[in-house]
XYZ file of C-alpha atoms in Angstrom:
154
model
C 1.772 -26.249 -0.791
C -0.498 -28.461 1.647
C -0.520 -27.643 4.925
C -1.425 -30.147 7.615
C -5.032 -28.537 9.149
C -4.645 -30.823 12.330
C -1.371 -28.670 13.244
C -2.789 -25.073 15.212
C -0.838 -22.773 14.002
C -1.040 -18.944 15.519
C -3.111 -15.890 13.321
C -0.086 -14.217 12.760
C 0.923 -17.014 10.331
C -1.827 -17.260 8.514
C -1.953 -12.774 8.207
C 1.699 -12.886 7.317
C 1.273 -15.818 4.390
C -2.017 -14.520 2.854
C 0.129 -10.679 2.779
C 2.578 -12.542 0.985
C 0.712 -14.297 -1.299
C -1.571 -10.976 -1.782
C 1.999 -9.365 -2.503
C 2.771 -12.112 -4.928
C -0.316 -11.581 -6.963
C 0.271 -7.590 -7.150
C 3.656 -7.732 -8.091
C 2.537 -10.718 -10.927
C -0.330 -8.170 -11.901
C 2.118 -5.288 -12.521
C 4.603 -7.649 -14.653
C 1.490 -7.946 -16.658
C 1.253 -4.401 -17.922
C 3.103 -3.452 -20.860
C 5.266 -0.386 -19.518
C 8.429 0.987 -20.435
C 8.934 2.326 -17.101
C 7.510 -0.362 -14.848
C 7.098 0.812 -11.217
C 7.695 -1.524 -8.159
C 5.279 -2.332 -5.801
C 6.213 0.125 -3.118
C 6.168 2.848 -5.708
C 2.405 1.671 -6.751
C 1.399 1.786 -3.265
C 2.099 5.717 -2.999
C 0.604 6.309 -5.909
C -2.809 4.249 -4.927
C -2.710 6.635 -1.233
C -2.431 9.638 -3.022
C -5.294 9.124 -5.496
C -7.389 8.716 -2.417
C -5.565 11.320 -0.276
C -3.448 13.818 -2.489
C -1.785 16.857 -0.517
C -0.611 14.727 2.524
C 2.583 15.816 4.343
C 5.414 13.477 3.313
C 5.433 12.371 7.173
C 1.983 11.387 7.135
C 2.157 9.373 3.727
C 5.299 7.284 5.754
C 2.528 6.512 8.392
C 0.446 5.664 5.701
C 2.701 3.443 3.887
C 4.530 1.982 7.408
C 7.970 3.009 6.275
C 10.518 4.977 7.899
C 11.419 8.461 6.376
C 14.491 7.525 4.392
C 12.495 5.156 2.689
C 9.569 7.478 1.996
C 11.920 9.801 0.974
C 13.765 7.509 -1.226
C 10.339 6.585 -2.796
C 9.129 10.524 -3.033
C 12.188 11.470 -4.927
C 11.749 8.781 -7.556
C 7.920 9.119 -8.717
C 8.855 13.047 -8.533
C 11.807 12.162 -10.982
C 8.976 10.581 -13.204
C 6.785 12.930 -13.164
C 4.342 10.825 -11.171
C 3.884 13.204 -8.213
C 5.297 16.186 -7.273
C 6.124 18.140 -3.848
C 5.346 21.437 -2.796
C 5.954 23.067 -0.132
C 3.698 24.291 2.684
C 2.495 27.854 2.664
C 2.617 28.194 6.343
C 5.944 26.047 7.022
C 8.237 25.706 4.266
C 10.356 23.337 5.895
C 7.244 21.203 5.555
C 6.202 19.114 2.514
C 3.039 18.454 1.029
C 3.041 15.433 -2.147
C 0.193 15.365 -5.041
C -0.264 12.842 -7.410
C 0.406 14.127 -10.924
C -2.165 13.308 -14.100
C 0.183 11.000 -15.574
C 0.612 9.384 -11.834
C -3.252 8.997 -11.797
C -3.303 7.576 -15.287
C -0.335 5.248 -13.885
C -2.872 3.836 -11.585
C -5.818 3.628 -13.850
C -3.774 1.423 -15.489
C -3.203 -1.159 -13.010
C -7.619 -0.832 -11.921
C -8.292 -3.625 -14.260
C -5.233 -5.793 -13.079
C -6.325 -5.139 -9.277
C -10.024 -5.918 -9.909
C -9.047 -9.354 -11.460
C -6.849 -10.210 -8.138
C -9.523 -9.098 -6.034
C -12.133 -11.013 -7.413
C -9.569 -14.153 -7.455
C -8.698 -13.455 -3.617
C -12.558 -13.114 -2.687
C -13.786 -16.400 -4.774
C -15.729 -18.559 -2.611
C -16.293 -16.386 0.284
C -19.465 -14.795 1.111
C -20.249 -11.419 1.743
C -20.553 -11.987 5.194
C -17.524 -13.832 5.945
C -15.437 -10.821 4.281
C -17.267 -8.761 6.088
C -16.688 -10.815 9.401
C -12.801 -10.818 8.321
C -12.504 -7.411 7.617
C -14.011 -6.677 11.379
C -11.570 -8.982 12.844
C -8.501 -7.635 11.044
C -9.592 -4.091 11.675
C -9.523 -5.096 15.612
C -6.027 -6.698 15.656
C -5.063 -3.685 13.523
C -5.784 -1.199 16.223
C -4.860 -3.452 19.422
C -1.616 -3.806 17.763
C -1.399 0.104 16.983
C -2.406 0.775 20.552
C 0.367 -1.848 21.728
C 3.109 -0.399 19.237
C 4.281 2.810 17.866
C 6.264 2.994 14.755
C 8.856 5.755 14.422
C 8.388 7.273 11.279
């Protein structure tokens, strides 16, 4: 869809539209995988987070994902059933559970890496390293401003 470039739109519009297109691209990449038991984008996101930060408390996982407790619990339950992650009780507080990615979960994430890299190269086509660095720095500042202003109950 062609946009009227003379029409001013707020930054939230562009951030939101960009996020939607990134999500569509990621969903399309997942559909390209020939897997009998496909995962959703949210389920893959859980695996990506745990690959980088294994052993998070379930509540911390929800904070990173910006998901409320019921949605975080649902995602964790599904991935535990699929044996892609596992819950372990904290040795000091049995009421708290830490979440770990399994070897099978790591393999599923690795299946997606080439598609993620392909999408990344499409996204960054024609963008210089300097432009990317400025954009990332600006988006980080915006995110920090929003985090300071709004707290999400998770």
